[in-house]
Tab-separated table of C-alpha atoms in Angstrom:
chain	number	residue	atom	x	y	z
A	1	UNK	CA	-92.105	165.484	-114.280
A	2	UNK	CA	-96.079	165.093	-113.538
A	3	UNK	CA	-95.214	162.278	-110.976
A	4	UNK	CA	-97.501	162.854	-107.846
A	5	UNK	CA	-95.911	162.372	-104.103
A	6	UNK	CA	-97.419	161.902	-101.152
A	7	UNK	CA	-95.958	162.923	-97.630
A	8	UNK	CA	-97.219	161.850	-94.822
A	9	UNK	CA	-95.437	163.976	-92.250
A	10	UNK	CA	-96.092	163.284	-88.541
A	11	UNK	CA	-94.024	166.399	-86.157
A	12	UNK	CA	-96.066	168.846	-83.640
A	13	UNK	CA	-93.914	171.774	-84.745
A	14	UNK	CA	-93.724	173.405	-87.998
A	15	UNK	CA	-90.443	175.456	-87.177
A	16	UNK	CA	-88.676	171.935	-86.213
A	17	UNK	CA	-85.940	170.136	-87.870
A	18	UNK	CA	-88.520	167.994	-89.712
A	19	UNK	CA	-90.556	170.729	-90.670
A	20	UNK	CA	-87.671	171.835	-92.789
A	21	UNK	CA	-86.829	168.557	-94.086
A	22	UNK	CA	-90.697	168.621	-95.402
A	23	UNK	CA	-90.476	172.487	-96.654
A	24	UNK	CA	-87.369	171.269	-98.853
A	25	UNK	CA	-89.220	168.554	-100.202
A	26	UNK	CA	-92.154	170.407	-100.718
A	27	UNK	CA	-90.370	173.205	-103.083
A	28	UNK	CA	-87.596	170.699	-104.483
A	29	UNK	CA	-90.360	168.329	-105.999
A	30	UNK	CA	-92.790	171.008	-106.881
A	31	UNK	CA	-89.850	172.870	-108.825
A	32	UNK	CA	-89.705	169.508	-110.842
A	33	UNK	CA	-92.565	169.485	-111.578
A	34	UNK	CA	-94.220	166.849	-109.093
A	35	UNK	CA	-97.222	167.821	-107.908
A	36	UNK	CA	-96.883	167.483	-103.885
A	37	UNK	CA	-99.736	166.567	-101.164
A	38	UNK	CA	-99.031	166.734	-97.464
A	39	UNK	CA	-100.747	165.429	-95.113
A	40	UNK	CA	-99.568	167.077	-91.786
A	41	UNK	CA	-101.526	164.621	-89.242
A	42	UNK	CA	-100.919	166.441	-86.330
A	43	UNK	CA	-102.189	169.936	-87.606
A	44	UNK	CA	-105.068	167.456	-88.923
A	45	UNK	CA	-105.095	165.961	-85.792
A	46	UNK	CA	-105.187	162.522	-87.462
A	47	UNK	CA	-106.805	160.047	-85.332
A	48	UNK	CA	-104.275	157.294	-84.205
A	49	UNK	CA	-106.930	154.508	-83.198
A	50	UNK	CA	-108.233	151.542	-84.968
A	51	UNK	CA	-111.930	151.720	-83.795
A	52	UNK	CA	-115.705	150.808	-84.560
A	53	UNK	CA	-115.874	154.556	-85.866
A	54	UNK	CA	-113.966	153.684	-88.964
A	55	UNK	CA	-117.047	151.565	-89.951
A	56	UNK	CA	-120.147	153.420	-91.702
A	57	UNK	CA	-123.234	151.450	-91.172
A	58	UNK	CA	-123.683	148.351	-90.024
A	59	UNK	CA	-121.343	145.371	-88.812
A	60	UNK	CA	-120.740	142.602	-90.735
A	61	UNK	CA	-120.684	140.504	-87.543
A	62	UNK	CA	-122.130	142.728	-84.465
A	63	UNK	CA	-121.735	139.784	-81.582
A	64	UNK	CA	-117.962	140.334	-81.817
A	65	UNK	CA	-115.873	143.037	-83.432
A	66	UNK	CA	-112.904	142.266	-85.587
A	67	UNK	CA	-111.221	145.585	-87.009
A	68	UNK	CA	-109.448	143.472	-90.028
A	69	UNK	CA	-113.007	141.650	-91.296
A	70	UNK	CA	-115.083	144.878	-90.712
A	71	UNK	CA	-112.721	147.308	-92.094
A	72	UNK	CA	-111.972	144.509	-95.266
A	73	UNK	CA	-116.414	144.449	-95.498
A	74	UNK	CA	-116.382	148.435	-95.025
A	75	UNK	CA	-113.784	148.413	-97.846
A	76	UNK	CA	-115.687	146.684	-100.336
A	77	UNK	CA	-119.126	148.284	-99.887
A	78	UNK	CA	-117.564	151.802	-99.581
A	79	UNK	CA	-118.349	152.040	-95.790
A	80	UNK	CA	-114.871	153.115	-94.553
A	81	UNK	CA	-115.193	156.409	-92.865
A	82	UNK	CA	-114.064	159.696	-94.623
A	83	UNK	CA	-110.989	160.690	-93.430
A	84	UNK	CA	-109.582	156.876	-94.461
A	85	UNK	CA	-111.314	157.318	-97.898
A	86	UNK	CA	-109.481	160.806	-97.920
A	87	UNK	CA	-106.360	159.454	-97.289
A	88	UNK	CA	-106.565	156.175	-99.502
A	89	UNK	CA	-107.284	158.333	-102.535
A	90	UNK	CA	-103.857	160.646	-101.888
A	91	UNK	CA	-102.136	156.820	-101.810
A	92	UNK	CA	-104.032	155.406	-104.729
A	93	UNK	CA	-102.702	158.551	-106.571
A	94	UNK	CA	-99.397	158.488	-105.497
A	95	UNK	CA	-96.176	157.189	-107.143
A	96	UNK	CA	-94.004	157.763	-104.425
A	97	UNK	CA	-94.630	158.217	-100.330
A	98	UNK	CA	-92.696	159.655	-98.541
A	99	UNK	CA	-92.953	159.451	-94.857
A	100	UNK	CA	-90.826	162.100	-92.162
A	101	UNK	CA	-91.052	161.939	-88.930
A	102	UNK	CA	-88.596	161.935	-85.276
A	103	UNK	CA	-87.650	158.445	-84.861
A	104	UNK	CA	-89.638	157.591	-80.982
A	105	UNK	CA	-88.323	154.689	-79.446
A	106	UNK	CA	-87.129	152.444	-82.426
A	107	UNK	CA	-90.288	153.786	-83.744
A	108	UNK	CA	-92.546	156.062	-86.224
A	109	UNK	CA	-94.476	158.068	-83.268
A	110	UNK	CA	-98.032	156.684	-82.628
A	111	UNK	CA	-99.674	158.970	-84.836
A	112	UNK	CA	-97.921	157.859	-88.114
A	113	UNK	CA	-98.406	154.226	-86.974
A	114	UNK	CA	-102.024	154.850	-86.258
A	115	UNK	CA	-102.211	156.070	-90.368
A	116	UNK	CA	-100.827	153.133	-91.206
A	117	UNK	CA	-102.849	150.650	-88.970
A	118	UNK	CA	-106.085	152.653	-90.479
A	119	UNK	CA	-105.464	153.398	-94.192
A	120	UNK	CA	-103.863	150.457	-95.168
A	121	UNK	CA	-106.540	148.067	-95.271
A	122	UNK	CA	-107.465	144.929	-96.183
A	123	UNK	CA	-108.346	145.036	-100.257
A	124	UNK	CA	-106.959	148.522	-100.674
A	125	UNK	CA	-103.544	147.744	-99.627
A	126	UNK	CA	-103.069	144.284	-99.657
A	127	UNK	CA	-104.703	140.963	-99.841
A	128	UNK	CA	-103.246	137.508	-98.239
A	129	UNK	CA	-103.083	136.233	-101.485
A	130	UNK	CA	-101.544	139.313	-102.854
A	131	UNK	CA	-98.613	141.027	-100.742
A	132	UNK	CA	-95.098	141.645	-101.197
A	133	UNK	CA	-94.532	141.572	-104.426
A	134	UNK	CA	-97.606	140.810	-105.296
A	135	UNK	CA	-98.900	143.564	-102.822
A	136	UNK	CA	-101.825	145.610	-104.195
A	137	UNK	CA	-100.198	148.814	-103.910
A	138	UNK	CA	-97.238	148.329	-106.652
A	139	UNK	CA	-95.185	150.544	-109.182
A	140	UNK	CA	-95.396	152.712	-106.109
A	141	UNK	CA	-92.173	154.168	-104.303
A	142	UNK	CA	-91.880	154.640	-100.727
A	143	UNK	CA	-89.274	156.619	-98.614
A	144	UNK	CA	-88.783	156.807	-95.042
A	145	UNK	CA	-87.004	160.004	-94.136
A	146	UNK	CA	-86.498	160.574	-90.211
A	147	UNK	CA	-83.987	162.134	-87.534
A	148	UNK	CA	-82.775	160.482	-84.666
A	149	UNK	CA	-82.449	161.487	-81.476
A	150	UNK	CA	-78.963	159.843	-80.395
A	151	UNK	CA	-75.731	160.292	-82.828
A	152	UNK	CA	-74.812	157.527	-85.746
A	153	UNK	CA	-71.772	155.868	-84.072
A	154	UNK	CA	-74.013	155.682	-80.449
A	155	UNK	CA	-76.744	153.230	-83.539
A	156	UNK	CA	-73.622	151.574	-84.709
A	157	UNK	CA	-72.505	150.644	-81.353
A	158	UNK	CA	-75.943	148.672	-80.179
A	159	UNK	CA	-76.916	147.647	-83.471
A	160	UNK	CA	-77.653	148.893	-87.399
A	161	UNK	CA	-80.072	151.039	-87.382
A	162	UNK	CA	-81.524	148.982	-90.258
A	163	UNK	CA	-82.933	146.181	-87.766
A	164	UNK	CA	-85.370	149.147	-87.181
A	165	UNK	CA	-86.240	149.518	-90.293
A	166	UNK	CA	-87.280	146.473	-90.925
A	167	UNK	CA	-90.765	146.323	-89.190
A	168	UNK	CA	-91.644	150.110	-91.266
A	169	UNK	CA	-90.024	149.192	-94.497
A	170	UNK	CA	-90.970	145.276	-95.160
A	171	UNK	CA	-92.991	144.523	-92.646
A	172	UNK	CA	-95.687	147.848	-94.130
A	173	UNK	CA	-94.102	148.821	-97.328
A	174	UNK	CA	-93.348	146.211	-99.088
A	175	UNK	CA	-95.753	143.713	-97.796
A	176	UNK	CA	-98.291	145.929	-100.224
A	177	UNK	CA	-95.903	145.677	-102.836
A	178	UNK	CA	-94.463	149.359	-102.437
A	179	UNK	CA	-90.924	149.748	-103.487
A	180	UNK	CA	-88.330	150.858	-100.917
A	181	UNK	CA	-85.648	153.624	-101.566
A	182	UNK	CA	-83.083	153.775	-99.395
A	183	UNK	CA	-83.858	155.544	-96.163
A	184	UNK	CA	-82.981	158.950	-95.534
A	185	UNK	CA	-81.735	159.203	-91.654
A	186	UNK	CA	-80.728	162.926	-90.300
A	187	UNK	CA	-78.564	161.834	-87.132
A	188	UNK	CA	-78.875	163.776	-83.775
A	189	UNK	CA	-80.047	167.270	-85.540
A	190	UNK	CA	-80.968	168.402	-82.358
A	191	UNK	CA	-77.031	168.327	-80.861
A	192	UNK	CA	-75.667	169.266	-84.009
A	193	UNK	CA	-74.215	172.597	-84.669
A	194	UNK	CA	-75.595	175.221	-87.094
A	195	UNK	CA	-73.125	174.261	-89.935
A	196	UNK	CA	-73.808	170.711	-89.549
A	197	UNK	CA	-77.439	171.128	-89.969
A	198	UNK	CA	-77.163	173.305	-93.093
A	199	UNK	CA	-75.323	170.167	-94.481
A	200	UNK	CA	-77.706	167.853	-93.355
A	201	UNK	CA	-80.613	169.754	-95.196
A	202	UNK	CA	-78.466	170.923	-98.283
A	203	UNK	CA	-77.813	166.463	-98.448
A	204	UNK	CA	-81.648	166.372	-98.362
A	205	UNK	CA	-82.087	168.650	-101.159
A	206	UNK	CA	-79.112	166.998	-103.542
A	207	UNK	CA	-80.814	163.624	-102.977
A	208	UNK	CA	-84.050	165.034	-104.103
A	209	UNK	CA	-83.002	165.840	-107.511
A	210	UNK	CA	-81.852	162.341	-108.435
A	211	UNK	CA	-84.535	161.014	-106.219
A	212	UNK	CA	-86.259	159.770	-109.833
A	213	UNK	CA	-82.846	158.041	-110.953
A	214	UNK	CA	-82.597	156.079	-107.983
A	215	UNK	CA	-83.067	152.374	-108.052
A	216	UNK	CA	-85.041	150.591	-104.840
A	217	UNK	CA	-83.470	148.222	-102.094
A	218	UNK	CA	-83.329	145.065	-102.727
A	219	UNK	CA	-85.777	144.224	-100.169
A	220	UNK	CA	-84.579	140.915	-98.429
A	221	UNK	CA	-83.599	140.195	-94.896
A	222	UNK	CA	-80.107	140.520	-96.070
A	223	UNK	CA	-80.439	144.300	-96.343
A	224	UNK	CA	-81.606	144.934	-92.832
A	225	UNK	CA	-79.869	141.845	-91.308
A	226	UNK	CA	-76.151	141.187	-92.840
């Protein structure tokens, strides 16, 4: 109870698949208590790109532009623009993140990628002194909760699916010292029949009131890679 959650939801339509998934986590963790921000980047249409307008003010070197020095400068003389302050504070606040979104080619869709490529800066989320472990974003939780477009025996076939994971979950995540819970992956939704979706989002809801009991991944290459 009182724990604060982040989710950082990145689908076009409210009515979809996803848009459930983030209605039943929105009433689950409220109803325990949690007290729930969303941010819905496409309805705030969230810009993706890493540009000179995240800077306020002047460059710290104007003959050439480097997004990781300026953005590390902005960061520690409070020139980041607002909508990355905005969103930093919801992290800073946060004890768990989670993140749901439509898997796009082996991917988070370019939106949710742009939020992490802006937000996660240089001195806010990690230093290259201080990650993984020592990341500067610990005793934080992170979850990734996505569907998939093809079924889970066509991912066993070519591959785990946790190769994919690895780039979100270790490579972001835990390189600023978030923890990992285990992944939450709604195969195929959009073939499956009626029933089989009513399971998937009652299994959604059941994990969500243990979610606090859970224990992270162990986060080596021998999770994604065995």
């Amino acid at each position: 109870p009182g724990k604060k959650v982040l989710i950082v939801y990145a689908h076009q339509e409210p009515k979809s698949f996803n848009g459930s998934l983030l209605k039943i986590a929105v009433e689950e963790l409220t109803k325990q208590g949690c007290s729930v921000t969303v941010s819905d980047l496409y309805a705030m249409q969230f810009e993706p790109r890493a540009t000179r307008n995240d800077i306020v003010g002047p460059l710290h070197n104007s003959e050439a532009f480097n997004y990781g020095v300026e953005t590390w400068e902005a960061y520690k003389r409070g020139g980041l623009s607002k909508d990355l302050v905005e969103e930093q504070k919801k992290v800073q606040e946060a004890d768990l993140l989670i993140f749901q979104f439509p898997l796009f080619w082996f991917n988070m869709p370019a939106i949710l990628k742009g939020w992490m490529d802006r937000v996660l800066v240089q001195g806010f989320a990690y230093d290259l002194s201080k990650a993984y472990d020592g990341g500067l974003l610990q005793d934080k939780l992170s979850l990734f909760s996505f569907t998939t477009g093809g079924s889970k025996e066509k991912y066993a076939i070519r591959g785990d699916i946790r190769y994919l994971l690895w780039p979100m979950q270790h490579g972001i995540m835990h390189f600023c010292g978030v923890k990992v819970l285990e992944p939450h992956i709604c195969y195929a939704p959009e073939h499956a029949s009626e029933e089989k979706r009513k399971e998937m989002l009652t299994a959604w809801t059941q994990r969500l009131k243990t979610l606090w009991k859970e224990e992270p991944i162990d986060c080596s290459p021998e999770w994604y890679f065995k």
